[in-house]
XYZ file of C-alpha atoms in Angstrom:
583
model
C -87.392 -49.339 1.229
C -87.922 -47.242 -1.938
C -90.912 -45.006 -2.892
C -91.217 -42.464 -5.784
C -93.725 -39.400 -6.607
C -93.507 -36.509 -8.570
C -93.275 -33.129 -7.578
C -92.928 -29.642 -9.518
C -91.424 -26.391 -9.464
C -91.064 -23.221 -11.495
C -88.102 -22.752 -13.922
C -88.675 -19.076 -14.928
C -92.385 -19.022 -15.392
C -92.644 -22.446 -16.807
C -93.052 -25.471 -14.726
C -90.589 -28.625 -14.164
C -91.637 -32.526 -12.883
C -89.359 -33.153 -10.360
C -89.239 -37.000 -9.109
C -89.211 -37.022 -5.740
C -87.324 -39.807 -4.737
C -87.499 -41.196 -1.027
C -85.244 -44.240 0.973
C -85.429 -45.211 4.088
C -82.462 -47.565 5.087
C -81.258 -49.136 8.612
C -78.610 -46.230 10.854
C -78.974 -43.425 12.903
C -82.272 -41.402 12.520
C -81.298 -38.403 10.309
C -82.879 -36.995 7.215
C -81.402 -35.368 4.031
C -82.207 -33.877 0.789
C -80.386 -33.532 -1.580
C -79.944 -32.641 -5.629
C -79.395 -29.094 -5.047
C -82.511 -27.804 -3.375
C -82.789 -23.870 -2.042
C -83.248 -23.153 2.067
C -87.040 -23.561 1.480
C -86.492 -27.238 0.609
C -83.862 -27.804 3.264
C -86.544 -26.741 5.966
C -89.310 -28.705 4.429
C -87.883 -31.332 6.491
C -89.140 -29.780 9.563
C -92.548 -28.656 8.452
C -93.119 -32.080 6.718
C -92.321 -34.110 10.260
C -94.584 -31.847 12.250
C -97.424 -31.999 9.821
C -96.731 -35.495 9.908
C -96.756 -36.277 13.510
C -99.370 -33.607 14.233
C -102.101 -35.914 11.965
C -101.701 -38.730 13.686
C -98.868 -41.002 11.500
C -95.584 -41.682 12.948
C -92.006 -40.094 11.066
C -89.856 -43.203 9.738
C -86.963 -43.729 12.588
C -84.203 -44.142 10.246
C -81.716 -42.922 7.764
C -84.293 -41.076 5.324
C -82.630 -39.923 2.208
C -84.827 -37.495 -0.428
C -83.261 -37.267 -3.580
C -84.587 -34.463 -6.019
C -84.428 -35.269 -9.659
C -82.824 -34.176 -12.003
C -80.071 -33.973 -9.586
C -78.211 -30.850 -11.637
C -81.393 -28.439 -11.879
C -81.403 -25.931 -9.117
C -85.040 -26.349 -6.967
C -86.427 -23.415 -5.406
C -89.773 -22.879 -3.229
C -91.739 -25.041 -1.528
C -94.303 -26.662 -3.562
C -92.828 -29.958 -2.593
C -94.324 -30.517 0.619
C -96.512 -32.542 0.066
C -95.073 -34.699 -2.214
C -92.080 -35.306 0.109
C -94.813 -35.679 3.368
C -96.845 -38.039 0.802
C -93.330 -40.084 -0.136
C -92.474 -40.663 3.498
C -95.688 -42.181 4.330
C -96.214 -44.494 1.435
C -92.801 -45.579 1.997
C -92.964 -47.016 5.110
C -96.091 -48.637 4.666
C -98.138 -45.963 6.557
C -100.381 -44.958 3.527
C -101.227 -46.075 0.203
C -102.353 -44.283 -2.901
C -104.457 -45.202 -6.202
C -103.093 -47.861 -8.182
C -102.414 -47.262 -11.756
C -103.498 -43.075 -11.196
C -100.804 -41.141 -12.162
C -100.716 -37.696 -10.442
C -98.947 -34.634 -9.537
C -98.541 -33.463 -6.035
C -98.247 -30.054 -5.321
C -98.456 -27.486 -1.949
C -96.767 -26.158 0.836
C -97.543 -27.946 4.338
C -98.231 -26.281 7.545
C -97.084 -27.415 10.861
C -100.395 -28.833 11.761
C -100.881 -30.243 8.692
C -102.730 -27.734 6.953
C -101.834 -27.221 2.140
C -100.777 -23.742 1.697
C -101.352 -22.241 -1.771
C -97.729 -21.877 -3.904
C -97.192 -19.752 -7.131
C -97.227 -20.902 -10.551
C -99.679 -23.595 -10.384
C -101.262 -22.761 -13.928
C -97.729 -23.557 -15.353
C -97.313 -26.784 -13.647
C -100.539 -28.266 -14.225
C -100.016 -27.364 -18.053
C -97.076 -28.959 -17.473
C -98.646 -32.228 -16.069
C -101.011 -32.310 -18.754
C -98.711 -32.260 -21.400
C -96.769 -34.969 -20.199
C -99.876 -37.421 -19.666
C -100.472 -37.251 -15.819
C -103.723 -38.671 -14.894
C -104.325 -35.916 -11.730
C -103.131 -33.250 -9.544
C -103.275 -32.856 -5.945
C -102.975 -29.210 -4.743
C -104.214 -26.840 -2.236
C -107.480 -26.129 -2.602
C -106.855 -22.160 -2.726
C -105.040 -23.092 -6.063
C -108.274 -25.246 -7.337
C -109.522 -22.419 -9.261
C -106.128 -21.518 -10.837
C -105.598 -25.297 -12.079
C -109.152 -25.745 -13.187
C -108.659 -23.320 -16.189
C -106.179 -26.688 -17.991
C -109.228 -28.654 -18.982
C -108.575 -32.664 -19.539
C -106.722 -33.751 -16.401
C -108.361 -33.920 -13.018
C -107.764 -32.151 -9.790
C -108.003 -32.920 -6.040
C -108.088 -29.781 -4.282
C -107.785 -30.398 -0.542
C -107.261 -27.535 2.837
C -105.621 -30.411 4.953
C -103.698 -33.759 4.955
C -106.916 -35.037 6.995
C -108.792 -34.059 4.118
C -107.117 -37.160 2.264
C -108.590 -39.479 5.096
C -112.458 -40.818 4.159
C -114.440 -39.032 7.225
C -117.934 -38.851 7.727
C -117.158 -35.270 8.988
C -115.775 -34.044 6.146
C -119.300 -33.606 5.010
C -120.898 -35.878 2.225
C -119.107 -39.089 2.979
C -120.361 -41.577 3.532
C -119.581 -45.890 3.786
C -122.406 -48.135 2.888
C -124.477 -49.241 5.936
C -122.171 -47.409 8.109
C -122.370 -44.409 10.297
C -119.688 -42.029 12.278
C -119.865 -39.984 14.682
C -118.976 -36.284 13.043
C -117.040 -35.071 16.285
C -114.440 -38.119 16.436
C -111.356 -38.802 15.002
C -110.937 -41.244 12.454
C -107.436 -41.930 12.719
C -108.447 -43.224 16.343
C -111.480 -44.831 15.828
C -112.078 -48.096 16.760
C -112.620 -49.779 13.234
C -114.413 -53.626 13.191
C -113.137 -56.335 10.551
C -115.892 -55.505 8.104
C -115.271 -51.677 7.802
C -111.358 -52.240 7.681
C -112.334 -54.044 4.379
C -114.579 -51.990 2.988
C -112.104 -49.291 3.384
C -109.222 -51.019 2.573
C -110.814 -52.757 -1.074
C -113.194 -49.972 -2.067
C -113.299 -45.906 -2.651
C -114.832 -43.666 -0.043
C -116.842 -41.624 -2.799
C -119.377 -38.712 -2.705
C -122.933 -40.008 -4.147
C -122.412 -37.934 -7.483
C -119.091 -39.265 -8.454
C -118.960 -40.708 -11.962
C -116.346 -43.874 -10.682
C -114.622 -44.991 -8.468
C -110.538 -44.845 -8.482
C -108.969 -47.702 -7.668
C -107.228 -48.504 -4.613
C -104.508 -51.092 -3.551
C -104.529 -53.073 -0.869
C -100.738 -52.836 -0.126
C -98.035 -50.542 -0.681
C -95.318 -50.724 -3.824
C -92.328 -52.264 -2.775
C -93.446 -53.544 0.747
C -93.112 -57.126 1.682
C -96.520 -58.957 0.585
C -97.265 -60.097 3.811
C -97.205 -56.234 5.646
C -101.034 -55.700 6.157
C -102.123 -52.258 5.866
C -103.557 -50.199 9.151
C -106.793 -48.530 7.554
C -106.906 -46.413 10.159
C -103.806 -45.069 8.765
C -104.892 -45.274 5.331
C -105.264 -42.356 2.808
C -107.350 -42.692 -0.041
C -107.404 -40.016 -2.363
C -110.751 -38.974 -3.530
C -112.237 -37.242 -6.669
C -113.447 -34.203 -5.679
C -116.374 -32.930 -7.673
C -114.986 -32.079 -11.305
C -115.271 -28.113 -11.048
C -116.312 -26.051 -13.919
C -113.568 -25.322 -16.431
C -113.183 -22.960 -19.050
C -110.399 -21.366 -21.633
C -111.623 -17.932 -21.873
C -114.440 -15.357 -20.540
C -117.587 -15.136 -22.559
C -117.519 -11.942 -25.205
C -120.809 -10.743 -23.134
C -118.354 -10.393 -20.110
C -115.196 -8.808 -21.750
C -117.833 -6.187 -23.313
C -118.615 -5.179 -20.265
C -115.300 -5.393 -18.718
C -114.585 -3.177 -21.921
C -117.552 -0.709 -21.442
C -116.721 -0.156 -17.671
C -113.319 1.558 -18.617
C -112.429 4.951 -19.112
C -113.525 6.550 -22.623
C -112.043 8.359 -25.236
C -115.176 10.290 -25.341
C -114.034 11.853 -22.169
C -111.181 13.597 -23.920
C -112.547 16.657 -26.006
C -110.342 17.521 -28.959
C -107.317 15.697 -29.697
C -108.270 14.133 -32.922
C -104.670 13.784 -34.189
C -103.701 12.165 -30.834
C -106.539 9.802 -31.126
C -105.787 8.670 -34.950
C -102.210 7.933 -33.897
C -103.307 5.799 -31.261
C -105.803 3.489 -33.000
C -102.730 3.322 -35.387
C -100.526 2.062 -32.370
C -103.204 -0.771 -31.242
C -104.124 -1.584 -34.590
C -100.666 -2.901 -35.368
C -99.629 -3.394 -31.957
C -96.802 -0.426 -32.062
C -94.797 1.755 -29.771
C -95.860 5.176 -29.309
C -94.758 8.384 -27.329
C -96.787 11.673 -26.714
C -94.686 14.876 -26.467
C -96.722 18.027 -24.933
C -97.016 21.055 -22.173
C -98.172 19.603 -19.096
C -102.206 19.587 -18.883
C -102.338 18.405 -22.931
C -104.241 14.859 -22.047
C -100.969 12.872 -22.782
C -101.673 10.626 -19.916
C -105.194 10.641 -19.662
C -105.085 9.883 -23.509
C -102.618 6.553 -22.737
C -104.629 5.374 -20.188
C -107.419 5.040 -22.063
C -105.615 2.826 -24.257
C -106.543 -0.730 -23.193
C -110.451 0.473 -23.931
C -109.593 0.004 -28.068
C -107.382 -3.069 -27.966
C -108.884 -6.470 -28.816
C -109.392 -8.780 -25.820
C -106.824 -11.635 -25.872
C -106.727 -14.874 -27.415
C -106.892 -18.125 -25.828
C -103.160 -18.723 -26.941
C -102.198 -15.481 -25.525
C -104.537 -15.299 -22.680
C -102.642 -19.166 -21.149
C -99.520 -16.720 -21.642
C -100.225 -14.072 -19.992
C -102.140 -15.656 -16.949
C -99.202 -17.828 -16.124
C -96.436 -14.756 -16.057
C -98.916 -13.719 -13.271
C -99.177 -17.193 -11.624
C -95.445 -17.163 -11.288
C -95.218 -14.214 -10.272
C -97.604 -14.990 -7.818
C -99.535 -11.724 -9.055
C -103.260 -13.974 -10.135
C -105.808 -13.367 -8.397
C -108.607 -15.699 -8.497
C -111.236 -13.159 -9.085
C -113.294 -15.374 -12.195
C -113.172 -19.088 -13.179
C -111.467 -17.779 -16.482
C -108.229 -16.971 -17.744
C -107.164 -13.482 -18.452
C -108.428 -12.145 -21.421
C -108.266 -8.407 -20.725
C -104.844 -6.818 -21.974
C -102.652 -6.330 -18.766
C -101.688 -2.487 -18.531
C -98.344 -2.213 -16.455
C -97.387 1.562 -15.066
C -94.123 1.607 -13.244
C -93.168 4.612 -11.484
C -90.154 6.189 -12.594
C -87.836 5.027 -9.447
C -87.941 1.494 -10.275
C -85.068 -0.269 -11.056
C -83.534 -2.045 -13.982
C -84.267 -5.903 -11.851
C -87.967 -4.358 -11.223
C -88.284 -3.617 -14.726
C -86.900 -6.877 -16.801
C -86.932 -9.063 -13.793
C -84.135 -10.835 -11.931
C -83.150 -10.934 -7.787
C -81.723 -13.687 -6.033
C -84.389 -16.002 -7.020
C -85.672 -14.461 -10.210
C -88.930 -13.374 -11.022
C -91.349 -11.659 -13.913
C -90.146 -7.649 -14.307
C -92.581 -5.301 -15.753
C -92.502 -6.076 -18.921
C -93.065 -9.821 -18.915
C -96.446 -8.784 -16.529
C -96.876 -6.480 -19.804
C -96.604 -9.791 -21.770
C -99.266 -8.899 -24.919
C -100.334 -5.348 -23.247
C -99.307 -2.073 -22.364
C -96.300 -1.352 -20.900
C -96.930 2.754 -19.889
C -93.949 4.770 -19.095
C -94.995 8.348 -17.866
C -92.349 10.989 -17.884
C -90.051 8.947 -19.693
C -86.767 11.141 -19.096
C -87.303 11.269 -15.447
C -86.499 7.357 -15.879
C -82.804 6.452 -15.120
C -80.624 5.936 -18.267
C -79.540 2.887 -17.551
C -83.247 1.613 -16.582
C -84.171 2.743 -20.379
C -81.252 1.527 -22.309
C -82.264 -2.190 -20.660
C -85.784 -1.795 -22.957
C -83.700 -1.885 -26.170
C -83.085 -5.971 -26.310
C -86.400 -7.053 -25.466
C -88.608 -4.131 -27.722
C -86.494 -5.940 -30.691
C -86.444 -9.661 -29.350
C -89.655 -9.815 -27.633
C -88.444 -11.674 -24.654
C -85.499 -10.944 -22.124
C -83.013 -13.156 -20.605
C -81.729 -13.400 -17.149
C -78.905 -15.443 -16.571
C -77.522 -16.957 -12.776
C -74.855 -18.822 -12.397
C -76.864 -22.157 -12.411
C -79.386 -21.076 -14.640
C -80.534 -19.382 -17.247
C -84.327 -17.823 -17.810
C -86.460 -16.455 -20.578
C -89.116 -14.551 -19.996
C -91.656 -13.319 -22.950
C -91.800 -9.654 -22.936
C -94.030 -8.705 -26.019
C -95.712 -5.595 -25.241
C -96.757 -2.435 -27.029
C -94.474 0.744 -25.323
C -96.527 3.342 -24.761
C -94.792 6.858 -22.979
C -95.304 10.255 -22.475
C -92.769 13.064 -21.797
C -92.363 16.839 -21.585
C -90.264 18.853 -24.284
C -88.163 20.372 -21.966
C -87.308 20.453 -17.860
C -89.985 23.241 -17.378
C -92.727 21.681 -20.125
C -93.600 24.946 -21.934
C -90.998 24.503 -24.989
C -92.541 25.044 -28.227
C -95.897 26.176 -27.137
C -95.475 29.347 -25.847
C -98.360 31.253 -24.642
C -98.980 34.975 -23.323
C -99.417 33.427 -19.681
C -97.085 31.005 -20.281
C -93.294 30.704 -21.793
C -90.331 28.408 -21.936
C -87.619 28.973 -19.363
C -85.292 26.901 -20.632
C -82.161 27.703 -22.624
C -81.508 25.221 -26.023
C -78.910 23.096 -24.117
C -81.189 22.554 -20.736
C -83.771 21.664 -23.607
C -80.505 19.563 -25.587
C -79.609 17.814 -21.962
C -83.299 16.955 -20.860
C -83.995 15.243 -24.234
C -80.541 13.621 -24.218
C -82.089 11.598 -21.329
C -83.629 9.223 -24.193
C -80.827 7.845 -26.563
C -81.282 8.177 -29.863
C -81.295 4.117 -30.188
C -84.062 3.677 -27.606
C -85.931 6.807 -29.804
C -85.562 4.497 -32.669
C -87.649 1.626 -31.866
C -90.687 3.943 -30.761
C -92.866 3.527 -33.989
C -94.966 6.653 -32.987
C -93.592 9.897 -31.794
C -96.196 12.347 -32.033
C -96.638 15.820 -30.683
C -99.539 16.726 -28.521
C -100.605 20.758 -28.093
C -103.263 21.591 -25.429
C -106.673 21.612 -27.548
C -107.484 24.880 -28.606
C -111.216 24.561 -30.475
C -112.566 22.016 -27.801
C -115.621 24.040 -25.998
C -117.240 23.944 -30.411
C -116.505 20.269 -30.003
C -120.301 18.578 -29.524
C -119.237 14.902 -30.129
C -115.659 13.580 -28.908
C -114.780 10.346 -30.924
C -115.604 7.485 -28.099
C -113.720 4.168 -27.590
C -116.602 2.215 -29.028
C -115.839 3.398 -32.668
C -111.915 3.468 -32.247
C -112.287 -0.165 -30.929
C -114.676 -1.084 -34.165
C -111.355 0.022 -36.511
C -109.021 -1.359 -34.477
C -110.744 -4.714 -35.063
C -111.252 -4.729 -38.398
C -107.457 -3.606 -38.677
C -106.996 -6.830 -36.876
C -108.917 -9.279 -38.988
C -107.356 -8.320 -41.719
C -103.949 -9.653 -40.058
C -105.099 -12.641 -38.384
C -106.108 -13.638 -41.688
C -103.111 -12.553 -43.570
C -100.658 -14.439 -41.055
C -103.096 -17.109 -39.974
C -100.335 -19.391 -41.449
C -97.735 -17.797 -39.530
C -96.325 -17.418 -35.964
C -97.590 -14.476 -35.707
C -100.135 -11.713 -35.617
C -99.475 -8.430 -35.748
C -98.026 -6.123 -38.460
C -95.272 -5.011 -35.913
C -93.937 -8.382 -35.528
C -92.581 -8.001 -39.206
C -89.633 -8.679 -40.248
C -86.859 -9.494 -42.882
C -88.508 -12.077 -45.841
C -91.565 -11.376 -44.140
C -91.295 -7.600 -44.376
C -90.614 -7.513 -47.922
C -93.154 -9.664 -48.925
C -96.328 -8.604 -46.801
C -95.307 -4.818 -47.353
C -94.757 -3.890 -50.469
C -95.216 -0.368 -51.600
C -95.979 1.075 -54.722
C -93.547 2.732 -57.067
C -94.256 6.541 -55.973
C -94.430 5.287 -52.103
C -90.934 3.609 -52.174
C -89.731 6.760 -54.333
C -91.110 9.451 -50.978
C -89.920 6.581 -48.782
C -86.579 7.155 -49.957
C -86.219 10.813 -50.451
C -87.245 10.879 -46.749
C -84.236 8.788 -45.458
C -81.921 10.981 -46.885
C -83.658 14.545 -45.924
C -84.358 13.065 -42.417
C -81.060 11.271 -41.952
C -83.334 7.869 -40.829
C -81.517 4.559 -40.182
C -82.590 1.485 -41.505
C -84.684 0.528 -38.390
C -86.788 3.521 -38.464
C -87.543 2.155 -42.536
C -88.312 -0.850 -41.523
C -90.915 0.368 -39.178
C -92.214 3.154 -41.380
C -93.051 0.432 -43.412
C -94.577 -1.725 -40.833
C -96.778 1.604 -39.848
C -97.685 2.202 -43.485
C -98.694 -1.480 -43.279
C -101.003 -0.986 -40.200
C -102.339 2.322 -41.771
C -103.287 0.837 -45.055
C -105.025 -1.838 -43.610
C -107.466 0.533 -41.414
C -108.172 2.229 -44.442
C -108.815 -1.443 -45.916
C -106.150 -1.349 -48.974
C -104.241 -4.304 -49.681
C -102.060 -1.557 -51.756
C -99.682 0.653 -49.781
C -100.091 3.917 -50.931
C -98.270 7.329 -50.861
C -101.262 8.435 -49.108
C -100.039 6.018 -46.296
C -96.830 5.984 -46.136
C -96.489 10.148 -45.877
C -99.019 9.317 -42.993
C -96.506 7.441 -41.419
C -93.357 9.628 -42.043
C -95.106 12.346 -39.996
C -95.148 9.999 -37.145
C -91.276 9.652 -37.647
C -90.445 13.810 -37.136
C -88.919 13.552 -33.342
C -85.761 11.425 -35.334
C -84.924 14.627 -36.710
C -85.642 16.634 -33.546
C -83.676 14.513 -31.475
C -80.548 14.457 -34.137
C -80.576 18.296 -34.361
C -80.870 18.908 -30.026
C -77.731 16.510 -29.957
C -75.605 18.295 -32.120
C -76.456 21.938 -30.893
């Protein structure tokens, strides 16, 4: 006897349909699964024949063989539960499911027969969709998670006995027929009449738009096997829950509003302009200052100016955190506010890109399309840093296994802060306070950041404790930051609404030289500035991509001198850096 159903799992943070594969042949009782499943599969074997046995049905008594295909893709978790629990029972005749409905199955099972939750759902219902499943069975924990993929139904359900039509699962009910809500239905006494009612119809709640379809035997059974119906599971439509792609703009406002403000921070005007700059175009900035200069408190208020995501990006970003099993179901919606990710400086380079044994999201894939916010940046192990160079230029990482190989997305705007020197003070000396360090301590604690990692940070901009700020009456707030930021932005989404992309910092080669072109006495300073400054050709490439960003808040299609010696200034710590490293 032979019975399929499909299964999924994660593959990085994308989901895979697995066929579940199930044969039950004459020899000694033993089970096995095989096409190279993880120890999480291997003891699915026990949890599936307890849940089974526990809800009444009977685990086959012969050779069982489970066969997970494709055979050569490694499987890992244990979101196939239910679909090997499921593939027993169908295949030896104990249960039957909807003819013609093609669906997914997908949860963990407990010992008494109770669906877990599992990660990644988002990805594998996406998944399911794409590749024209009818339905998806999952825990009912993960309802809300699949719900957000509109056009394919879901059957959320807390326990196999869920599956079996119940008057005491509330709102069931059979035609001119009654139940008693304490009983059992597996071991009720069931007359000739209700067997076929249950066996040819659909157990449905009063408000469902159809019935499914049921059949009245088993694929691949003999025709004349008749079917127990008190041993029959019918899977039922559960109300269709409320989807939707994206939270309404009244709701990210005030997700927006409740953040910190820029009007908090009194002075800083310079600090501020740079960082509408950096959201504008999406680029990588760094604040250099004494302690107590508002670097952090200036970062953090960050994700107050940038635009709220797209639906595109938000389906991105919310499955990163489904795999990583990070989503909380805390609104029907997807994610739409920018994540903002701040390790602490004692992470490590596999909690940073990702990776262990079975590899998961790092830091900078949950900073997919955000902020990625690393506070003293030299206190940061150099080998933690020098792993951001790949992924700030390729916008995704790669982790390879022996077996496998997995891409994550990592396109996120750096944002970091740092102290000139070990004791904080260099530069800014003050009567009360004065810099301690000699030029190499200040040479060595700089050193910390190589002068490759340096070069793909757009923005590196000094920050001195505000000296004028008690005459200050008005600060500038996040509310008019945020209004240029999004006109900065609608000028791009226009200008590449043709292209795979959206952001001026995404630039590059053909594309570079034909959305940035600068005017005869900009290209002229442009170039008289790479050879005073010593620049390399990456830190030209993203002066212009900065003068493109700044020309665009000031609403020129022109790039002007004007902008790109705006841009230069933004550009001085190259020449700091190269002058600490030779002294």
């Amino acid at each position: 006897m032979y019975g399929k159903l499909h299964g999924a799992c994660l593959y990085g943070i994308d989901g895979v349909l697995i066929e579940v594969e199930t044969d039950l042949s004459n020899g000694l009782p033993q089970t096995a699964i095989i096409g190279l499943p993880d120890s999480a599969i291997r003891e699915a074997v026990e949890r599936v024949r307890a849940a089974i046995k526990n809800c009444g049905f009977k685990y086959p008594s012969q050779r069982v063989t489970i066969n997970l295909a494709p055979a050569d893709l490694r499987k890992e978790g244990s979101s196939f539960d239910l679909a090997i629990a499921l593939g027993l029972l169908t295949t030896s005749g104990q249960v039957v499911l909807p003819a013609g409905e093609r669906t997914l199955f997908i949860g963990e099972l407990a010992l008494d027969g109770s669906i877990r939750p599992v990660n990644g759902v988002l990805s594998m219902v996406d998944l399911a969709k794409r590749e024209g499943f009818h339905s998806v069975l999952l825990p009912e924990e993960n309802a809300g998670e699949a719900r957000l993929i509109t056009g394919i139904r879901i059957y959320a359900v807390r326990h196999l006995m869920d599956l079996i039509p119940a008057k005491d699962h509330g709102q069931y009910a059979i035609e001119g027929q009654s139940k008693d809500p304490n009983s059992n239905y597996l071991s009720d006494p069931i007359n000739d009449e209700l067997t076929n009612q249950v066996t040819n119809q659909v157990i449905k709640k009063s408000n469902d738009p159809a019935p499914i379809p049921v059949s009245n035997q088993a694929e691949n059974h003999d025709q004349d096997k008749r079917i127990n119906a008190r041993q029959q599971i019918i899977i039922h439509a559960y109300d269709h829950l409320p989807q939707a792609d994206q939270i309404p703009m009244g709701e990210v406002k005030e997700i927006i509003d409740a953040m910190e403000d820029y009007s908090d921070v009194l002075g800083q005007l310079h600090a501020k302009r740079a960082l509408v700059i950096a959201a504008a175009g999406m680029h990588n900035i760094i604040l250099i200052g004494p302690p107590g200069a508002g670097k952090t408190m200036l970062i953090r208020r960050l994700p107050s100016i940038l635009p709220p995501l797209t639906g595109k990006e938000a389906l991105e970003v919310t499955k990163i955190y489904s795999a990583a099993g990070k989503w909380k179901e805390s609104s029907p919606h997807l994610m739409n506010i920018r994540p903002f990710r701040s390790p602490h400086h004692t992470i490590s380079a596999a909690g940073l890109v990702g990776g262990g044994g079975i590899p998961k999201p790092g830091e900078i894939s949950l900073a997919h399309r955000g902020i990625l916010f690393l506070d003293e940046l030299p206190e940061f192990s150099r080998h933690v840093l020098e792993v951001l160079r790949q992924p700030l230029e390729d916008r995704n990482v790669t982790i390879s296994r022996s077996r496998a190989v997995f891409k994550y997305p990592a396109h996120f705007l750096l944002a970091a802060s740092m102290n000139p020197c070990h004791c904080g003070f260099f530069g800014s000396d003050t009567q009360h306070q004065r810099c301690t360090c000699s030029p190499a301590a200040v040479a060595r604690y700089r050193s910390r950041i190589s002068g490759p990692l340096l070069d793909r940070i757009d923005l590196q901009l000094e920050v001195s404790q505000p000296k004028d700020w008690r005459e200050e009456k008005e600060s500038l707030s996040s509310a008019e930051m945020r209004r240029q930021v999004l006109a900065a932005q609608a000028i791009q989404i226009h200008r590449y609404s043709k292209l795979p992309f959206s952001w001026n910092s995404e630039l590059s080669g053909q594309m570079l030289r034909k959305y940035a072109v600068l005017e005869h006495n900009a290209a002229e300073l442009l170039d008289q500035t790479m050879d005073a400054l010593g620049l390399s050709m990456r830190a030209y490439d993203r002066i212009l991509k900065l003068s493109r960003t700044i020309a665009d808040l000031n609403q020129s299609e022109k790039i002007t001198v004007s902008h790109v010696a705006e841009a230069i200034q933004y550009r001085n710590m190259d020449r700091a850096h190269a002058s600490f490293s030779e002294e």
